[in-house]
Coordinates of C-alpha atoms in Angstrom, one line a residue:
M17 CA 157.5 89.7 85.7
R18 CA 158.2 86.3 87.0
F19 CA 158.5 85.1 90.6
R20 CA 159.7 81.8 92.1
H21 CA 157.3 80.5 94.7
P22 CA 158.8 78.6 97.6
D23 CA 157.4 75.4 96.2
G24 CA 159.6 75.9 93.1
S25 CA 156.8 76.9 90.7
T26 CA 156.7 80.2 88.7
V27 CA 154.1 82.9 89.4
H28 CA 153.6 85.5 86.7
L29 CA 152.7 89.2 87.3
A30 CA 151.5 91.3 84.4
Y31 CA 149.6 94.5 83.8
C32 CA 146.5 94.5 81.7
T33 CA 146.5 96.6 78.5
N34 CA 142.8 97.3 78.4
V35 CA 143.9 100.7 80.0
H36 CA 145.1 101.6 76.5
P37 CA 142.3 101.9 73.9
A38 CA 143.0 99.9 70.8
E39 CA 140.5 98.1 68.5
T40 CA 142.9 97.0 65.7
L41 CA 146.2 95.2 65.4
D42 CA 148.0 98.4 64.5
G43 CA 146.6 99.9 67.7
V44 CA 148.0 96.9 69.7
L45 CA 151.4 97.3 68.1
A46 CA 151.4 101.0 69.0
Q47 CA 150.5 100.2 72.6
L48 CA 153.6 98.0 72.9
R49 CA 155.8 100.8 71.6
D50 CA 154.1 103.8 73.4
H51 CA 153.2 102.2 76.8
C52 CA 154.3 98.6 77.5
E53 CA 158.0 98.9 76.6
P54 CA 158.3 102.3 78.4
V55 CA 156.8 100.7 81.6
R56 CA 159.4 97.9 81.3
R57 CA 162.2 100.5 81.0
R58 CA 160.8 102.6 83.8
L59 CA 161.0 99.5 86.1
G60 CA 164.5 98.8 84.9
R61 CA 163.7 95.2 83.8
D62 CA 164.7 93.1 80.9
R63 CA 161.3 91.4 80.7
L64 CA 157.8 92.5 81.5
G65 CA 154.6 90.5 81.5
I66 CA 151.5 92.1 79.9
G67 CA 147.9 90.9 80.0
L68 CA 146.9 91.7 76.4
W69 CA 143.4 92.9 75.7
L70 CA 142.6 92.0 72.0
A71 CA 139.3 93.5 70.7
K72 CA 137.2 91.6 68.2
D73 CA 138.9 93.0 65.1
A74 CA 142.5 92.6 66.4
A75 CA 141.8 89.0 67.5
H76 CA 140.2 88.2 64.1
A77 CA 143.2 89.6 62.2
L78 CA 145.6 87.5 64.2
V79 CA 143.7 84.2 64.1
T80 CA 143.2 84.5 60.3
D81 CA 146.7 85.7 59.3
P82 CA 149.6 83.5 60.6
S83 CA 152.1 86.1 59.4
A84 CA 150.4 88.8 61.5
L85 CA 150.5 86.6 64.5
R86 CA 154.2 85.8 64.0
A87 CA 154.9 89.5 63.6
L88 CA 153.2 90.3 66.9
R89 CA 155.2 87.6 68.6
T90 CA 158.4 89.0 67.1
E91 CA 157.4 92.5 68.3
L92 CA 156.8 91.3 71.8
D93 CA 160.2 89.6 72.0
R94 CA 161.9 92.6 70.5
R95 CA 160.4 94.9 73.1
G96 CA 161.1 92.6 76.1
L97 CA 157.5 91.8 76.7
E98 CA 155.8 88.4 77.4
V99 CA 152.2 87.3 77.4
V100 CA 150.8 84.4 79.4
T101 CA 147.3 85.8 79.9
L102 CA 144.6 87.6 77.9
N103 CA 141.7 89.7 79.1
G104 CA 138.8 88.4 77.0
F105 CA 136.0 90.2 78.9
P106 CA 135.5 93.4 76.7
Y107 CA 134.6 92.5 73.2
E108 CA 135.0 95.9 71.5
G109 CA 134.6 99.6 72.1
F110 CA 136.2 99.5 75.6
G111 CA 137.8 102.9 74.8
A112 CA 134.6 104.5 73.8
E113 CA 133.2 107.6 75.5
E114 CA 130.4 105.6 77.0
V115 CA 130.9 101.9 77.7
K116 CA 128.5 101.2 80.6
Y117 CA 126.3 98.1 79.8
R118 CA 127.8 97.5 76.4
V119 CA 130.8 95.7 77.9
Y120 CA 128.4 92.8 78.7
R121 CA 127.6 92.1 75.1
P122 CA 127.8 89.6 73.5
D123 CA 127.3 87.3 76.4
W124 CA 127.8 83.5 76.6
A125 CA 124.4 82.8 75.1
D126 CA 125.5 84.5 71.9
P127 CA 127.7 82.4 69.5
E128 CA 129.9 85.5 69.0
R129 CA 131.3 85.1 72.5
L130 CA 132.3 81.5 71.9
A131 CA 133.9 82.4 68.5
H132 CA 135.8 85.3 70.0
T133 CA 137.1 83.4 73.1
T134 CA 138.1 80.4 70.8
A135 CA 140.1 82.9 68.7
L136 CA 141.8 84.4 71.8
A137 CA 142.8 80.9 73.0
R138 CA 144.3 80.0 69.6
V139 CA 146.2 83.3 69.5
L140 CA 147.5 82.9 73.0
A141 CA 148.8 79.4 72.3
Q142 CA 151.2 81.0 69.7
L143 CA 152.1 84.0 71.9
L144 CA 153.2 82.0 75.0
P145 CA 156.9 82.2 75.7
D146 CA 158.9 79.2 74.5
D147 CA 159.5 77.9 78.1
I148 CA 155.9 78.3 79.2
T149 CA 153.1 75.8 78.5
E150 CA 150.2 77.3 80.4
G151 CA 148.0 80.3 79.4
S152 CA 144.9 81.9 80.8
V153 CA 142.0 84.0 79.4
S154 CA 139.5 85.8 81.6
T155 CA 135.9 86.3 80.3
L156 CA 132.5 87.6 81.0
P157 CA 130.7 85.9 83.9
L158 CA 128.0 84.4 81.7
A159 CA 125.8 87.5 81.2
W160 CA 124.3 90.7 82.7
R161 CA 121.6 89.5 85.0
T162 CA 118.6 91.0 83.2
A163 CA 119.5 89.3 79.9
Y164 CA 119.4 85.8 81.3
D165 CA 116.7 83.1 81.5
D166 CA 116.7 79.3 81.4
D167 CA 117.0 79.1 77.7
R168 CA 120.0 81.5 77.5
A169 CA 121.5 79.7 80.5
A170 CA 121.4 76.4 78.6
R171 CA 123.0 78.0 75.6
A172 CA 125.7 79.5 77.7
R173 CA 126.4 76.2 79.4
A174 CA 126.6 74.4 76.0
A175 CA 128.9 77.1 74.6
L176 CA 131.3 76.7 77.6
T177 CA 131.3 72.9 77.2
T178 CA 132.2 73.4 73.5
L179 CA 134.9 75.8 74.5
A180 CA 136.4 73.2 76.9
E181 CA 136.4 70.6 74.1
R182 CA 138.2 73.1 71.8
L183 CA 140.8 73.8 74.5
D184 CA 141.4 70.1 74.9
A185 CA 142.0 69.8 71.1
L186 CA 144.3 72.9 71.2
H187 CA 146.4 71.2 73.9
E188 CA 146.7 68.1 71.8
L189 CA 147.7 70.1 68.7
T190 CA 150.1 72.6 70.3
G191 CA 151.1 71.1 73.7
R192 CA 150.0 74.4 75.3
S193 CA 147.4 74.1 78.1
L194 CA 144.9 77.0 77.9
R195 CA 142.3 77.7 80.6
V196 CA 139.4 80.2 80.6
G197 CA 138.1 81.8 83.8
L198 CA 134.7 83.4 84.4
E199 CA 135.2 86.8 86.1
P200 CA 132.5 87.4 88.7
E201 CA 131.3 91.0 88.6
P202 CA 128.5 92.9 90.4
G203 CA 125.3 93.0 88.5
C204 CA 126.1 89.9 86.4
T205 CA 124.5 86.5 86.5
V206 CA 127.6 85.4 88.4
E207 CA 128.1 88.4 90.7
T208 CA 130.2 86.6 93.4
T209 CA 132.6 83.7 93.6
A210 CA 129.7 81.8 95.4
D211 CA 127.5 82.4 92.4
A212 CA 130.2 80.7 90.2
L213 CA 130.2 77.4 92.1
A214 CA 127.0 76.0 90.6
P215 CA 127.6 76.8 86.9
L216 CA 131.3 75.8 87.0
T217 CA 130.7 72.5 88.8
A218 CA 127.9 71.8 86.3
I219 CA 130.3 72.2 83.5
G220 CA 132.9 70.2 85.5
H221 CA 135.9 70.7 83.2
H222 CA 139.4 71.5 84.4
R223 CA 139.9 74.0 81.6
I224 CA 136.9 76.2 82.7
G225 CA 137.4 78.0 86.0
I226 CA 137.3 81.4 87.6
C227 CA 139.2 84.7 87.5
V228 CA 139.1 86.3 90.9
D229 CA 139.1 90.1 90.5
T230 CA 139.8 91.6 93.9
C231 CA 138.0 94.8 93.2
H232 CA 134.8 92.9 92.3
L233 CA 135.4 90.6 95.4
A234 CA 135.5 93.7 97.6
T235 CA 132.6 95.5 96.0
S236 CA 130.4 92.5 96.8
F237 CA 131.8 92.5 100.4
E238 CA 133.1 88.9 100.0
D239 CA 135.6 87.8 102.5
P240 CA 138.6 86.7 100.5
H241 CA 139.5 83.7 102.8
T242 CA 135.9 82.4 102.8
A243 CA 135.6 82.8 99.0
L244 CA 138.9 81.2 98.1
D245 CA 138.4 78.3 100.6
A246 CA 135.0 77.6 99.0
L247 CA 136.5 77.6 95.5
T248 CA 139.3 75.2 96.6
E249 CA 136.9 72.9 98.3
A250 CA 134.7 72.8 95.2
R251 CA 137.8 72.1 93.1
V252 CA 137.0 75.1 90.9
P253 CA 140.3 76.1 89.2
I254 CA 141.4 79.6 89.9
V255 CA 142.7 80.4 86.4
K256 CA 144.0 83.8 87.2
S257 CA 143.5 86.7 89.6
Q258 CA 143.2 90.4 88.7
L259 CA 144.8 92.6 91.4
S260 CA 142.5 95.7 91.7
A261 CA 141.0 97.9 94.4
A262 CA 137.5 99.3 94.7
L263 CA 136.3 102.7 96.1
H264 CA 135.3 102.5 99.8
A265 CA 133.2 105.0 101.7
E266 CA 132.9 104.3 105.4
H267 CA 130.3 106.9 106.2
P268 CA 128.1 107.5 103.1
R269 CA 125.5 109.4 105.1
L270 CA 127.9 112.4 105.5
P271 CA 127.6 115.2 103.0
E272 CA 131.4 115.5 102.5
V273 CA 131.6 111.8 101.7
R274 CA 128.8 112.1 99.2
A275 CA 130.5 115.0 97.6
A276 CA 133.8 113.0 97.4
L277 CA 131.9 110.0 95.8
A278 CA 130.2 112.3 93.3
A279 CA 133.6 113.2 91.8
F280 CA 133.9 109.5 90.8
D281 CA 130.5 109.4 89.1
E282 CA 131.6 109.6 85.5
P283 CA 130.0 108.7 82.1
R284 CA 132.2 106.0 80.6
F285 CA 132.1 103.0 82.9
L286 CA 129.4 101.4 85.1
H287 CA 130.3 101.8 88.8
Q288 CA 128.0 99.3 90.5
T289 CA 127.7 100.3 94.2
R290 CA 127.0 97.9 97.1
T291 CA 126.3 97.9 100.8
T292 CA 125.5 95.2 103.4
T293 CA 122.3 95.0 105.3
A294 CA 120.8 92.6 107.8
T295 CA 119.0 91.0 105.0
G296 CA 122.0 90.7 102.7
L297 CA 123.7 92.7 99.9
R298 CA 121.9 95.8 98.5
G299 CA 123.1 97.6 95.4
T300 CA 122.6 99.9 92.4
D301 CA 123.9 99.5 88.9
D302 CA 125.8 102.8 89.0
L303 CA 127.2 105.2 91.5
G304 CA 124.9 108.1 90.4
E305 CA 121.9 106.0 91.3
A306 CA 123.2 105.4 94.8
L307 CA 123.9 109.1 95.3
T308 CA 120.4 110.3 94.3
G309 CA 117.5 109.5 96.5
D310 CA 117.3 106.6 98.9
A311 CA 118.1 103.7 96.6
L312 CA 120.8 102.4 99.1
P313 CA 120.8 102.5 102.9
D314 CA 123.5 104.9 104.1
T315 CA 124.1 103.7 107.6
T316 CA 126.7 101.1 106.6
P317 CA 129.8 101.5 104.3
W318 CA 129.4 101.6 100.5
R319 CA 131.8 100.2 98.0
A320 CA 131.8 101.1 94.3
H321 CA 133.2 99.2 91.4
F322 CA 135.8 101.8 90.4
H323 CA 139.3 100.4 89.9
V324 CA 141.4 102.9 91.7
P325 CA 145.2 102.9 91.4
L326 CA 146.7 100.4 93.8
H327 CA 149.5 102.7 95.0
A328 CA 147.4 105.9 95.3
P329 CA 144.1 105.5 97.3
P330 CA 141.7 108.4 97.1
A331 CA 142.0 111.2 99.6
A332 CA 140.0 111.2 102.8
P333 CA 137.1 110.8 103.5
L334 CA 137.3 108.0 100.9
T335 CA 139.7 105.1 100.8
S336 CA 140.3 101.9 98.7
T337 CA 139.9 98.2 99.4
L338 CA 143.6 97.5 99.1
P339 CA 143.4 95.5 102.4
V340 CA 141.0 93.0 100.6
L341 CA 143.6 92.7 97.8
K342 CA 146.3 92.0 100.3
A343 CA 144.3 89.4 102.1
A344 CA 143.3 87.7 98.9
L345 CA 146.9 87.7 97.6
T346 CA 148.1 86.1 100.9
R347 CA 145.7 83.3 100.4
L348 CA 146.3 83.0 96.6
V349 CA 150.1 82.7 96.7
G350 CA 151.2 82.9 100.4
G351 CA 150.5 79.2 101.2
P352 CA 152.6 76.1 100.6
H353 CA 151.4 76.0 96.9
P354 CA 149.9 78.9 94.8
L355 CA 146.2 78.7 94.1
T356 CA 146.9 80.5 90.8
R357 CA 150.1 81.3 88.9
H358 CA 148.7 84.2 86.8
L359 CA 148.3 87.6 88.4
E360 CA 147.3 90.7 86.5
V361 CA 147.1 94.3 87.7
E362 CA 144.0 95.7 86.1
T363 CA 143.5 99.4 86.6
Y364 CA 141.8 100.5 83.4
T365 CA 140.1 103.7 84.8
W366 CA 143.1 106.1 84.8
Q367 CA 141.3 108.5 82.4
A368 CA 138.0 108.1 84.2
L369 CA 139.5 109.4 87.6
P370 CA 138.4 112.8 88.8
P371 CA 140.3 115.3 86.5
E372 CA 142.9 116.3 89.1
L373 CA 143.9 112.7 89.6
R374 CA 144.3 111.7 85.9
P375 CA 147.7 111.4 84.3
R376 CA 148.1 114.3 81.9
T377 CA 150.9 112.9 79.8
R378 CA 151.9 109.5 78.5
A379 CA 154.9 109.6 80.8
Q380 CA 152.7 110.1 83.9
L381 CA 150.6 107.1 82.9
V382 CA 153.8 105.0 82.5
D383 CA 154.9 106.2 86.0
G384 CA 151.5 105.2 87.5
I385 CA 151.5 101.7 86.0
A386 CA 155.1 101.2 87.1
A387 CA 154.2 102.3 90.6
E388 CA 151.3 99.8 90.7
L389 CA 153.5 97.0 89.5
T390 CA 156.2 97.9 92.1
L391 CA 153.6 97.7 94.9
A392 CA 152.4 94.3 93.6
R393 CA 156.0 93.1 93.4
D394 CA 156.7 94.2 97.0
L395 CA 153.6 92.4 98.2
L396 CA 154.7 89.2 96.5
T397 CA 158.3 89.3 97.8
D398 CA 156.9 90.0 101.3
L399 CA 155.0 86.7 101.0
G400 CA 158.3 84.9 100.3
L401 CA 158.3 84.8 96.5
K402 CA 161.6 85.6 94.8
E403 CA 161.7 87.9 91.8
L404 CA 163.3 86.4 88.8
P405 CA 165.3 88.3 86.1

């Protein structure tokens, strides 16, 4: 979905396909048929933006076989779909029964991460619509915090510098300008936007910036205006933003609140949980840890890294951090010029929701994704952007 900003530039809105498990190119093609095109039709649009997630095997198949890449581009066009951004964070196995810590491997100290991200950039350069020259890829925020030391930090910095050089070369070769954004996430070396400032200014290249995920921003209790102002002041490019909402519990001490939270403690994904104290942020790696014992103070609100559907916040006594998303979006695209032109709805947890909230059919999932995109569209038009055909 494209929007005209009042300054005349085009802002893109997509939904991320990591909600659909697919490890192979055949699986990706099936997603386009079974999910993406039906979402487009459900919205009554001729064109729909998707943020493709390409697992290792699918990316490898595309970058090594020009005919396969051309076939994917043809299939996108045929189904009324366009791609300006890729989700390069999960490497493989994102649809597995248990993902948890595995999603952080390989990290940026591992040559596999550089190879994979380079492949994604090369693929995206060929998938961009004919009238678009800028693409974005979001990626792991360096590493999970416990797997990081000075040696690995130096290797990660060198890898990102090499990536920037490759992106420069790709621009010269294709005329397409590709940028990669580290996506701060609770528990990682770069947990917050503030954590991203030092490594990104050290690299100091306009092709390596940040992806602001509004669920992660909220989970770490970052104020969106403060965070985005600091990035702007430091001249860190905001490559893209993922529009998502976290789980919020105002009174975690109450038994009924704990019971409601426990329904979201599931085995597939890690749900880092945070609260604020007088001495700073306190947290656990998963929601279950927070709910057992006294790992977290319970006199202040808790937030958990659980991407809840934008249009359907959980029932009381819980809620979502949609207000943080709205505040961030106002700052990102509501000013005289957009801070980023790539927006991506990223609710990948539909099948991890409590059973009564999960879509039971493919059509229900399509309806849910379409409802999220409708909400995002309305937020953008309320900010003065004009929806384009």
